Short mmCIF file of C-alpha atoms in Angstrom, two decimals:
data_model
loop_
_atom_site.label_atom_id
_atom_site.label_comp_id
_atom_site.label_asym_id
_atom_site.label_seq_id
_atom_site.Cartn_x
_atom_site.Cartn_y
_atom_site.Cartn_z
CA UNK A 1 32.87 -144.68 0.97
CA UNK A 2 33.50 -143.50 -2.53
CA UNK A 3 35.32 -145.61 -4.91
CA UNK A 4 38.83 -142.82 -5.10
CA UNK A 5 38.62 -143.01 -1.33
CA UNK A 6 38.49 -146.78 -0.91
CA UNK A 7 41.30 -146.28 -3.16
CA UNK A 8 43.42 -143.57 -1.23
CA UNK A 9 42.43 -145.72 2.15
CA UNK A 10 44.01 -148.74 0.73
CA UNK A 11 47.16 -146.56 -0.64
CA UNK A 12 47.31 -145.32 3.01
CA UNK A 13 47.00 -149.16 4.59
CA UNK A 14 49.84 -150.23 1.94
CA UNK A 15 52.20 -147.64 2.70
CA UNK A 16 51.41 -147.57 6.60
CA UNK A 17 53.06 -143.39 6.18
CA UNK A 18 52.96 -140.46 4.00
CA UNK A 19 55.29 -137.89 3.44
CA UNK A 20 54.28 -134.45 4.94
CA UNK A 21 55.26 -130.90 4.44
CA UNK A 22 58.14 -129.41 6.03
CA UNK A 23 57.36 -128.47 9.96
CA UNK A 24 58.71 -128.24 13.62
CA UNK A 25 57.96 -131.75 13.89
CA UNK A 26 60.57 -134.40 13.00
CA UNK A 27 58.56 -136.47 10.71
CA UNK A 28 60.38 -139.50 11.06
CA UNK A 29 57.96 -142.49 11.60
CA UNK A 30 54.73 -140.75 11.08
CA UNK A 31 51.62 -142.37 10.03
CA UNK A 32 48.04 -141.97 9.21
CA UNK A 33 45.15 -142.81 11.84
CA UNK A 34 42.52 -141.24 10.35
CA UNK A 35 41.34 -140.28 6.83
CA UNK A 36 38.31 -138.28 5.61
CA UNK A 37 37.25 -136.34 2.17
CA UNK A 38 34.47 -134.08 1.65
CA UNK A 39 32.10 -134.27 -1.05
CA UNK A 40 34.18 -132.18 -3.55
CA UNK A 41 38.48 -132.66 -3.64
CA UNK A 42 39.77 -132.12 -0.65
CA UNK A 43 40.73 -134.72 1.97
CA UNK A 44 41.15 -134.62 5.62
CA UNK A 45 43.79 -136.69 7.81
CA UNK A 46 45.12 -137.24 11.54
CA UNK A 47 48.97 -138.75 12.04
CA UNK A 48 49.91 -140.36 15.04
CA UNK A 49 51.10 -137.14 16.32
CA UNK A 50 47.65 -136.19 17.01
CA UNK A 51 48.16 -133.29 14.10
CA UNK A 52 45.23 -132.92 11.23
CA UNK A 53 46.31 -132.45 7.87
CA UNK A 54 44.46 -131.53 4.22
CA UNK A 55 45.31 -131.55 0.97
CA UNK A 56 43.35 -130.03 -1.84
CA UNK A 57 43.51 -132.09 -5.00
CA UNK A 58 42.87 -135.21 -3.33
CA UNK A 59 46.19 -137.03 -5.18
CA UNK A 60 48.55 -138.99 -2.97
CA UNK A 61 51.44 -138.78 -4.27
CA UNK A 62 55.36 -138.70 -3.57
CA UNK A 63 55.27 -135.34 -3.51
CA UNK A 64 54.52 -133.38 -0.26
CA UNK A 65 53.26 -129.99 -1.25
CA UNK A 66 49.39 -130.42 -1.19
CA UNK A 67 49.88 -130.91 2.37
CA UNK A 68 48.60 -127.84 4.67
CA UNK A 69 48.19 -128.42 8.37
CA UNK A 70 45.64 -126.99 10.66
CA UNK A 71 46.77 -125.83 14.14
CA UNK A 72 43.36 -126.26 15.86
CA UNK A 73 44.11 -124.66 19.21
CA UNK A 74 46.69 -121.87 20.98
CA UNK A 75 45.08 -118.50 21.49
CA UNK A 76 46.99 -116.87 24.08
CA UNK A 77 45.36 -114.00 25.45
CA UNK A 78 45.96 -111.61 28.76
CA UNK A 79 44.55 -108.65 30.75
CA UNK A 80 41.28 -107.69 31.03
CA UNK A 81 38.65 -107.66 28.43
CA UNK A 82 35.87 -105.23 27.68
CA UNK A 83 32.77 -107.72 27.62
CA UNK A 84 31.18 -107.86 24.31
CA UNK A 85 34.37 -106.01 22.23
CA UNK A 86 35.93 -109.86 21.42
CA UNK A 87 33.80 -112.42 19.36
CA UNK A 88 35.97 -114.81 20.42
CA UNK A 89 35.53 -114.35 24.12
CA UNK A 90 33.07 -116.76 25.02
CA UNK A 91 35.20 -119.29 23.10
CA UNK A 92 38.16 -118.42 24.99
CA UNK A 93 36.35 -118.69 27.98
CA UNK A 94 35.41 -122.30 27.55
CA UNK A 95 38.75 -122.68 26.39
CA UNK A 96 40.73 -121.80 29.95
CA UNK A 97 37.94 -123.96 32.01
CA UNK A 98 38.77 -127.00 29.88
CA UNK A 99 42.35 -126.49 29.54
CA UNK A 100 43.61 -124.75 32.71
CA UNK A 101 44.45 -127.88 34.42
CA UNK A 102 47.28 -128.28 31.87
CA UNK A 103 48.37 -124.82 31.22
CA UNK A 104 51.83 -123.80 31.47
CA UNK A 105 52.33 -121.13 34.61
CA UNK A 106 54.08 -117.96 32.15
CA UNK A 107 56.06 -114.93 33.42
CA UNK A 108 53.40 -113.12 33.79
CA UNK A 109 50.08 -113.86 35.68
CA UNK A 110 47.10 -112.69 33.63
CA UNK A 111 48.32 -114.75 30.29
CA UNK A 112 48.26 -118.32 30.44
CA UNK A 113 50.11 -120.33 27.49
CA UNK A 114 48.49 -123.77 25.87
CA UNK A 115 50.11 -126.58 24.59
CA UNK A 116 49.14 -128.08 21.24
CA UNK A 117 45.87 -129.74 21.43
CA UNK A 118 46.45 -132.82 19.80
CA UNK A 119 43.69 -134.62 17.56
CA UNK A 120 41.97 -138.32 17.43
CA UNK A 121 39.48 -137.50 14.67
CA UNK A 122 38.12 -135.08 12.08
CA UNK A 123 35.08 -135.32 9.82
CA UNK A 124 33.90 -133.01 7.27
CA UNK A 125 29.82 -131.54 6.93
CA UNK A 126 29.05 -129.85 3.79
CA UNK A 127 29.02 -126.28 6.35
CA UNK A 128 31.72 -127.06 8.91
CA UNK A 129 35.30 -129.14 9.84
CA UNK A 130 34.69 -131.18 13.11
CA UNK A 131 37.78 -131.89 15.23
CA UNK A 132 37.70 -134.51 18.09
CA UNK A 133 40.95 -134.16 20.45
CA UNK A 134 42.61 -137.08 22.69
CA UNK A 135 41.03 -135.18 25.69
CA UNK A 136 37.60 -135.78 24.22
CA UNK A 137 36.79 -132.37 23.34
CA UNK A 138 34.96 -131.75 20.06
CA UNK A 139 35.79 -128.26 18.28
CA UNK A 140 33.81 -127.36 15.37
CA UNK A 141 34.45 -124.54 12.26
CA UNK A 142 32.06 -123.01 10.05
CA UNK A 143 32.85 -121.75 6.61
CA UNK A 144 36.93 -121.95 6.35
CA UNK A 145 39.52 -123.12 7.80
CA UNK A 146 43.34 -122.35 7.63
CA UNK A 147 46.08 -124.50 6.72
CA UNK A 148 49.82 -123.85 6.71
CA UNK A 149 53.03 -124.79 5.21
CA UNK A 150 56.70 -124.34 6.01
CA UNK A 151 59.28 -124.44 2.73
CA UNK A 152 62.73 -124.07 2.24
CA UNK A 153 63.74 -122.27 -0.24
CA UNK A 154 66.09 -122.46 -2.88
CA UNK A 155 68.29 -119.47 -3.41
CA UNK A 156 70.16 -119.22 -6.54
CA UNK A 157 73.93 -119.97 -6.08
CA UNK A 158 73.80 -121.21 -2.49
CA UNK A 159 72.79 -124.61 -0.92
CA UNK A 160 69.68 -125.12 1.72
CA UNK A 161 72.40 -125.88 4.31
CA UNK A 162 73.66 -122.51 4.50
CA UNK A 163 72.65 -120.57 8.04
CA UNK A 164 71.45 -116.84 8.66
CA UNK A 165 71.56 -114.86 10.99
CA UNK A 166 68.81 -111.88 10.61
CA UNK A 167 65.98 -111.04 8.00
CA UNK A 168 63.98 -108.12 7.00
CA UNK A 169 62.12 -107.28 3.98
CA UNK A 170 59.99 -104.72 2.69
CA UNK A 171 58.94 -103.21 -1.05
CA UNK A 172 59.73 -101.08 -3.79
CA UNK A 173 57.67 -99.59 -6.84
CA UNK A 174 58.89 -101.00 -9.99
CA UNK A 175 58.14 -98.17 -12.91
CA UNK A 176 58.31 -101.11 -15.79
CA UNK A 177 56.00 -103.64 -14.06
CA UNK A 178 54.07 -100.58 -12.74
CA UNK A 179 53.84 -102.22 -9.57
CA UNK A 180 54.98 -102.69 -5.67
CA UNK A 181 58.09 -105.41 -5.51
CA UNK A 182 58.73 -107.16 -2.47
CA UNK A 183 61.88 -108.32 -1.73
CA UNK A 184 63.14 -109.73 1.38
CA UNK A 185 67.38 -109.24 2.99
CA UNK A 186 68.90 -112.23 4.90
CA UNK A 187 72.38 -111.95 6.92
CA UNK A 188 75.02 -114.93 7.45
CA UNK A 189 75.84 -116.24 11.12
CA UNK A 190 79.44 -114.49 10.26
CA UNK A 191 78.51 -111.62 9.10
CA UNK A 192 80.22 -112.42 6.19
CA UNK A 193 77.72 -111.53 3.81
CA UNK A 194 74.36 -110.02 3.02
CA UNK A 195 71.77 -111.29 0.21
CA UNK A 196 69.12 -109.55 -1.50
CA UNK A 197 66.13 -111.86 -2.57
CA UNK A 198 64.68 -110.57 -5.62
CA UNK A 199 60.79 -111.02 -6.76
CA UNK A 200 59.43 -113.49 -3.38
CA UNK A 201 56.24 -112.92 -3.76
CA UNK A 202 55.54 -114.71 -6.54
CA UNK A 203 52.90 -117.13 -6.62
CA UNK A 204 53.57 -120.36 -4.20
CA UNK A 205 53.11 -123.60 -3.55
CA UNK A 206 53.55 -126.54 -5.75
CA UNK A 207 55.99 -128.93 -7.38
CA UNK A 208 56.91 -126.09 -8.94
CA UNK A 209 57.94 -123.85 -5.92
CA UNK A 210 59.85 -127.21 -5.09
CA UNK A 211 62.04 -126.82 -8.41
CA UNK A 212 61.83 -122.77 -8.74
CA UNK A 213 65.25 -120.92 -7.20
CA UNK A 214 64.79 -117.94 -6.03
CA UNK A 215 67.40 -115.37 -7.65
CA UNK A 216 69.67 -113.58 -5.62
CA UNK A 217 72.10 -110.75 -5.05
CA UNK A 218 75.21 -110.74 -2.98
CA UNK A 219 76.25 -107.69 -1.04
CA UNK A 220 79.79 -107.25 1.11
CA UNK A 221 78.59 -105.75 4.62
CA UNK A 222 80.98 -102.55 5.41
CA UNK A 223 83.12 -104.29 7.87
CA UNK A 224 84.30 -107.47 7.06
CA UNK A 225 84.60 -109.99 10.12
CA UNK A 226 82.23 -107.91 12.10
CA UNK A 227 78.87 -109.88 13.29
CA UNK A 228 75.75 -108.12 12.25
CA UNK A 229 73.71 -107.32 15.26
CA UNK A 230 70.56 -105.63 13.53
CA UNK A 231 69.44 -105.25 9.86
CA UNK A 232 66.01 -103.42 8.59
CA UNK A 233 65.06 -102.66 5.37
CA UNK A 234 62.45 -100.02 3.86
CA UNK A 235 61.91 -99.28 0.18
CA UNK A 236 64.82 -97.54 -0.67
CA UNK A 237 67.58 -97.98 2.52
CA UNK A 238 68.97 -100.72 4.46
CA UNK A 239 70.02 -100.15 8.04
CA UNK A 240 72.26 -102.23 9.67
CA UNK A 241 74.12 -102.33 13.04
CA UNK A 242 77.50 -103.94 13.70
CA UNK A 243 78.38 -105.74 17.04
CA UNK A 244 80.84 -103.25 17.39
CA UNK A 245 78.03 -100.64 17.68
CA UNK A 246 78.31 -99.02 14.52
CA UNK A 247 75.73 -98.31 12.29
CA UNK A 248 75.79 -98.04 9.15
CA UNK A 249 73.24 -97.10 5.56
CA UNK A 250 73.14 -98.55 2.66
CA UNK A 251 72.05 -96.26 0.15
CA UNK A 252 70.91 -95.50 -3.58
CA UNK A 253 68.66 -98.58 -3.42
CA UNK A 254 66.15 -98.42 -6.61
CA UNK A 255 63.84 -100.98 -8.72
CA UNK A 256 67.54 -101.06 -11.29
CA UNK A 257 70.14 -101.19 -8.38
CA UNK A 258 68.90 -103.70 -6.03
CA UNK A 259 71.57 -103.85 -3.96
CA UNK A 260 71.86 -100.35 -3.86
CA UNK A 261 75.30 -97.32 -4.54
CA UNK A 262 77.10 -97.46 -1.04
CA UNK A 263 77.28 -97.78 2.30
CA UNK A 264 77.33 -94.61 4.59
CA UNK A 265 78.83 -94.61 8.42
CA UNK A 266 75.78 -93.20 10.77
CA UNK A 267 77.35 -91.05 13.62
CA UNK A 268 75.25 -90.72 17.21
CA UNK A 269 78.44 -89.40 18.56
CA UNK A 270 77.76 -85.28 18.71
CA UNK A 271 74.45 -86.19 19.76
CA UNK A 272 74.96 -89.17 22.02
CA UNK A 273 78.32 -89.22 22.91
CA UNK A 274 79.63 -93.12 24.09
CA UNK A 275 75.91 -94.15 23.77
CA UNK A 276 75.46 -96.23 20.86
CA UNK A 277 72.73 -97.84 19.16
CA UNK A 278 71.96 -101.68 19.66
CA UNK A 279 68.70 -102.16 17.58
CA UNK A 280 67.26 -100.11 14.50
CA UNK A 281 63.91 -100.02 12.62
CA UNK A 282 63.30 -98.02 9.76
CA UNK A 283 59.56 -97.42 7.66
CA UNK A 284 59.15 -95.19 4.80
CA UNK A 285 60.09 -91.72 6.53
CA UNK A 286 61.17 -92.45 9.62
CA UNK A 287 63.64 -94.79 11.89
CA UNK A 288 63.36 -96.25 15.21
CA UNK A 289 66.22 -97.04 17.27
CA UNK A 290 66.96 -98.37 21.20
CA UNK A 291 70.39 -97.39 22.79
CA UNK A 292 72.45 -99.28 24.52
CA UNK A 293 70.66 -98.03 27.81
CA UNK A 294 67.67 -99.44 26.49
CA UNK A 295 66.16 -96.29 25.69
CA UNK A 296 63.59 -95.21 22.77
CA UNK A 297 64.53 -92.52 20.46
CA UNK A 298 63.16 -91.41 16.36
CA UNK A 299 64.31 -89.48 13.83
CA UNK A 300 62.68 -88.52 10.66
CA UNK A 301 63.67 -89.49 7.24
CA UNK A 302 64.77 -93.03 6.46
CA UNK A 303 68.22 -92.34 5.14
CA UNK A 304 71.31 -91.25 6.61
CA UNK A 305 72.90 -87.35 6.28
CA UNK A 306 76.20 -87.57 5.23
CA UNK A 307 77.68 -84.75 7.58
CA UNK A 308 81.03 -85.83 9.66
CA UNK A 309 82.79 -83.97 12.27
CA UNK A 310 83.38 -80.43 11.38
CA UNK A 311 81.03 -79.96 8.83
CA UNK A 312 77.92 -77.48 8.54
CA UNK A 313 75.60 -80.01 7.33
CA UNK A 314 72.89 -80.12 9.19
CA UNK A 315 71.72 -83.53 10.26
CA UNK A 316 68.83 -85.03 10.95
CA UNK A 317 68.48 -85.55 15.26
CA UNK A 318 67.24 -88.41 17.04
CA UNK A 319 64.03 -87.45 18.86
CA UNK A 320 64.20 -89.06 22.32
CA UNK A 321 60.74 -91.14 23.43
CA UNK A 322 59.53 -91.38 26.59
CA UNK A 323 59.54 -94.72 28.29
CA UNK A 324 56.32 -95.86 29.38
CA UNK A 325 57.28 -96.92 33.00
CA UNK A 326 60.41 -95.95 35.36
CA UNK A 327 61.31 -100.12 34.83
CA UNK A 328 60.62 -100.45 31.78
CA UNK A 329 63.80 -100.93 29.76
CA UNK A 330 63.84 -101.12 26.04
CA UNK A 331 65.11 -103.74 23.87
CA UNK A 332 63.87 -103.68 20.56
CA UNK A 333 61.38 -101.73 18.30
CA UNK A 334 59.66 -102.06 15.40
CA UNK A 335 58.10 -99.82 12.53
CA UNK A 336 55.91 -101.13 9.90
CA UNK A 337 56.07 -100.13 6.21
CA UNK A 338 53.67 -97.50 6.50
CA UNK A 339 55.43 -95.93 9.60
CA UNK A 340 52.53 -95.28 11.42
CA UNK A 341 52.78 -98.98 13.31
CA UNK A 342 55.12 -99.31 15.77
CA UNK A 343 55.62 -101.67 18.37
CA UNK A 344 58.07 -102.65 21.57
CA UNK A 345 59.68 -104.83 23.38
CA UNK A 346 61.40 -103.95 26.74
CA UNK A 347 64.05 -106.53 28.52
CA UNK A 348 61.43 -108.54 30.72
CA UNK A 349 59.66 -109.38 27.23
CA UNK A 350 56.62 -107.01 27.41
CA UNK A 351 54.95 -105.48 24.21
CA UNK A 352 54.20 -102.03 23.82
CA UNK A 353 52.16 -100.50 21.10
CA UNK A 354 52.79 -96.50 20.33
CA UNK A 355 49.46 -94.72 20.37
CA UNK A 356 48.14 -91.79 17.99
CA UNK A 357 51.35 -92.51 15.17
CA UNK A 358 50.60 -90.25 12.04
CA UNK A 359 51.99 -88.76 9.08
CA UNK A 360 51.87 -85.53 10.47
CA UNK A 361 53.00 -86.73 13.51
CA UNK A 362 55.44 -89.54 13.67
CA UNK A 363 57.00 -89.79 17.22
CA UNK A 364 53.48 -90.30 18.65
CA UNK A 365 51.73 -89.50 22.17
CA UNK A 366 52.23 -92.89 24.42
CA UNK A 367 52.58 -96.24 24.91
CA UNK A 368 49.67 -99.27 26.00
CA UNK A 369 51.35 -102.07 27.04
CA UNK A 370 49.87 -105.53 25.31
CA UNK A 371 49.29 -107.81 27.74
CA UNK A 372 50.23 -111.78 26.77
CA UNK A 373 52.84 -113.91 26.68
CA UNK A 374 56.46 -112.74 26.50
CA UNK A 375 57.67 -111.84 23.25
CA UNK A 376 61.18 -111.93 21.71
CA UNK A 377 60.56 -110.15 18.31
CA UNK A 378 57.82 -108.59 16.71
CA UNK A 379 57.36 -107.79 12.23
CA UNK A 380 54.66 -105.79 11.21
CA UNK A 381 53.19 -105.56 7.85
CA UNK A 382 50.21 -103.44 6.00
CA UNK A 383 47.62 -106.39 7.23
CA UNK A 384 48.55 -107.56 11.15
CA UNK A 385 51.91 -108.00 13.59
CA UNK A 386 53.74 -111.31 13.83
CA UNK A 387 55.43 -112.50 17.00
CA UNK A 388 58.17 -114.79 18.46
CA UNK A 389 57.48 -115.96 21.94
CA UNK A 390 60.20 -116.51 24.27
CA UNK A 391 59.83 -120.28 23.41
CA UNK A 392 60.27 -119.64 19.53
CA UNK A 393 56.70 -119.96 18.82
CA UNK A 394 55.09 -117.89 16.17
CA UNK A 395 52.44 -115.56 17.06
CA UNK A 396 49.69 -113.76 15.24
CA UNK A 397 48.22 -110.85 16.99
CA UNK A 398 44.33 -111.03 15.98
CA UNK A 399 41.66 -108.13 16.63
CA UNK A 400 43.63 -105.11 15.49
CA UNK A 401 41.27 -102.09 13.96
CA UNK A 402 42.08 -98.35 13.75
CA UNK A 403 39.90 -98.35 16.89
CA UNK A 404 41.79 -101.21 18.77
CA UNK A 405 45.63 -100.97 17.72
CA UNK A 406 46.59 -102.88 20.22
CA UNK A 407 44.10 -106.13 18.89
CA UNK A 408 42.38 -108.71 21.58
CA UNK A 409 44.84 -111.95 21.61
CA UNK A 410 47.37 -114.11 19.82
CA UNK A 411 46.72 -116.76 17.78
CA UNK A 412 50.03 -119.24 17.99
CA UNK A 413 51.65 -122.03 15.82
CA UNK A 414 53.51 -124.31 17.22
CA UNK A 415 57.34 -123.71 15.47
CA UNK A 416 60.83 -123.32 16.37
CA UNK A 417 62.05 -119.71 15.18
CA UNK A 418 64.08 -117.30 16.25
CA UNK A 419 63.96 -114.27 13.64
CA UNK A 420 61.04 -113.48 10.81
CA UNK A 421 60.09 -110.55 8.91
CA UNK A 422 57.11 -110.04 7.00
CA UNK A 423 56.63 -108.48 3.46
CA UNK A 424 54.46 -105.23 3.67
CA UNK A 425 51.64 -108.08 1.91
CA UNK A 426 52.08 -110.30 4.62
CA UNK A 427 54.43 -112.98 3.20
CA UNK A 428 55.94 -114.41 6.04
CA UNK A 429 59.57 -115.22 6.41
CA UNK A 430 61.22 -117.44 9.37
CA UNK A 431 64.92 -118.38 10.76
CA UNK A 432 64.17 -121.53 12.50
CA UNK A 433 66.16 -123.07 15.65
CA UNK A 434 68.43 -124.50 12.50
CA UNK A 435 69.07 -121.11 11.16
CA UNK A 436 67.54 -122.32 8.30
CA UNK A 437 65.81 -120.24 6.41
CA UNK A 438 61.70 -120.95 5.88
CA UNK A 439 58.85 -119.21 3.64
CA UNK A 440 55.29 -119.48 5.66
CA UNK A 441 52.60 -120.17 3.29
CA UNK A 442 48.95 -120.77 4.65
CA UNK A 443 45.76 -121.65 2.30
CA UNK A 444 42.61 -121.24 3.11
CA UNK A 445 39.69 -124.35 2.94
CA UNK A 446 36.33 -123.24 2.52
CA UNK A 447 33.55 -126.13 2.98
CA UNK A 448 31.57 -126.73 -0.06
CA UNK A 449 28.45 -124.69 0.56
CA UNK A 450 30.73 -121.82 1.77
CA UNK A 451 32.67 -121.96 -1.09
CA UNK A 452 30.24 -120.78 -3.68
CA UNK A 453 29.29 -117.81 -1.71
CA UNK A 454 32.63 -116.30 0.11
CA UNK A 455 35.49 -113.85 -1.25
CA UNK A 456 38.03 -115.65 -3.24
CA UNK A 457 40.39 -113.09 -1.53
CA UNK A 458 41.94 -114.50 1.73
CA UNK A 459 42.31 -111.30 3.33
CA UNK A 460 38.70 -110.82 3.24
CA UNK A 461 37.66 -114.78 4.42
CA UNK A 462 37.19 -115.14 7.93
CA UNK A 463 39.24 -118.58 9.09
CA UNK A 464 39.41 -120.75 12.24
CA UNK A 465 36.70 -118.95 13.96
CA UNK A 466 37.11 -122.79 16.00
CA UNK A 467 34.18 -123.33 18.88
CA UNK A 468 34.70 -125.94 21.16
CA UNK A 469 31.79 -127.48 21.69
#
């Protein structure tokens, strides 16, 4: 053992616990069972919740944000597979002999759901991360790993205690930085108020993400006292829809007027009648919407006409969309920034992905159902899809290609959330059980030899391709 981790060990043995990043966990009482470095900065460790834990720059200090945690296990996966179209398959395979004993039964019966795999040991190769579980099952990584990181964050002019409701985001080009902005809208439980996020996506982690507020922008919704049911955002508009059923646009949104001119009342009624919207979705030309009946309808353009009863303006209509199935009843839908993603959910908590979606022709040809685990929310961004399972875990949906829209599996976190949105980049924004308000931030770990060959971009590294051994 090197002389800085004799040193670390001994800090560890003194203290008997370290602090750790924010998670689902209560972290009350945790300590370390295991430590390990590799050869370069980076060291490894287990708590005594079985959960493995790195931090880059090898310091132990007071401070928790060099901690990243690595969820070893949880890829949930349904249906039938085409033999040889997954990489993953023979890994998943081995994975459901060793772990089906303790699966949980879920609502449907070709998905099977895991719980967390918890850890006795890791060790580190100069090539790979080696994880030993409590079950005795030895999992193994080549190249890079992934770690992750939940953080509160500090909004200017309002404490961490406050509690939300519903978040979207999205972006908009900025001519004097000559670039994309994201920026991300969060509701109150009350409906009392909206706020505008500006600039999220700068860079993270850090003491000094710990210290850095984020600045804000206030914005009265149109009906005071009124919950908000439903708010999406695109680069330019913000829909929202009132528990009342009203829906309403915000509009004249622009890189100078970030919380955009006005809002403006959107009326279903000469098309609809009494049928009202319940859920909304809007991408960069176009707007998704499920009725009250729980069916599927799109209309182009992503902001609203200002015509009214008795006036000659023409509109734009609400295309209706088929449902896939005579039982199939919808419940929510989602666009991505692009428009050309969309996604499902029906009542029972099936997904649905809407084939052949293009510029030219929006509304699209059909549903696939996904098959998995039941799903309570889906956000899409210009990378992959993010999921909330019925048990507020979050899901990544993993294999998705222009040739496969629909991807192979899920790869799941352990969490408690109930809402998230995701910046067309693919930051990642949470309302946990709390309604607190979290920012997702992963890193990737790249063993030493890997590291002076791979990408330094993290879209293009290939992480947690885990075998179990």
């Amino acid at each position: 053992m090197s002389l800085h981790l004799r040193h670390l060990y001994d800090v560890i043995c003194v203290s008997s616990s370290v602090a750790l990043p924010d998670s689902s966990s209560n972290n009350d009482d945790v300590t370390i069972t295991r430590l390990t470095s590799d050869d370069v900065s980076t060291i490894f460790v287990v708590d005594n919740q079985g959960r493995v834990w790195f931090r880059p720059d090898s310091v132990m200090t007071s401070q928790p944000e060099g901690w990243w945690q690595v969820h070893l296990n949880n890829y949930l996966y349904g249906g039938e597979h085409k033999k040889g179209t997954n990489k993953f398959s023979h890994f998943l395979q081995n994975l459901t002999n060793a772990e089906s004993k303790s699966a949980s039964e879920q609502h449907t019966s070709s998905s099977v759901n895991y719980d967390v795999i918890k850890s006795r040991d890791v060790a580190i190769s100069p090539t790979s991360v080696w994880i030993l579980t409590q079950n005795n099952i030895l999992f193994t990584a080549r190249g890079a790993i992934t770690g992750y990181q939940w953080w509160t964050p500090h909004i200017e002019g309002l404490t961490s205690y406050c509690k939300w409701h519903g978040v979207t985001s999205s972006s908009i080009f900025s001519p004097e930085s000559g670039t994309w902005e994201e920026f991300v809208w969060i509701s109150r439980t009350s409906g009392a108020e909206l706020v505008r996020l500006h600039h999220p996506d700068q860079p993270l982690g850090g003491e000094e993400e710990a210290s850095r507020s984020t600045r804000a922008s206030g914005l009265m919704p149109p009906k005071p006292n009124c919950d908000i049911s439903c708010i999406s955002a695109c680069k330019d508009a913000l829909w929202i829809v009132m528990s009342s059923g009203e829906m309403f646009c915000r509009r004249g949104i622009t890189s100078d007027l970030a919380v955009g001119r006005d809002w403006q009342q959107v009326d279903i009624s000469l098309q609809f009648g009494d049928v009202t919207m319940k859920w909304v979705s809007c991408g960069s030309n176009c707007v998704w919407g499920i009725d009250d009946v729980g069916c599927c309808h799109m209309r182009i353009g992503s902001h609203a006409a200002t015509a009214s009863r008795g006036s000659d303006v023409m509109v734009a209509a609400w295309l209706s969309v088929e449902s896939p199935a005579d039982d199939v009843i919808f419940k929510e839908v989602t666009c991505g920034p692009s428009s050309v993603n969309v996604w499902a959910l029906d009542t029972r908590g099936r997904v649905y992905v809407r084939n052949d979606v293009t510029d030219e022709f929006p509304v699209g040809r059909s549903w696939t159902q996904v098959e998995g685990v039941p799903i309570r929310r889906i956000a899409i961004s210009n990378h992959t899809v993010w999921a909330v399972s019925y048990w507020g875990n979050l899901l990544q949906r993993c294999g998705i290609d222009p040739d496969n829209i629909a991807g192979d599996y899920w790869n799941q976190k352990i969490t408690k959330i109930i809402d998230l949105t995701v910046t067309p980049q693919d930051q990642l924004w949470c309302i946990n059980h709390e309604h607190r308000l979290k920012r997702f931030h992963k890193k990737i770990y790249k063993t030493p030899t890997s590291a002076m060959t791979s990408s330094t971009d993290q879209h293009d590294v290939i992480a947690d391709e885990w075998e179990m051994l």
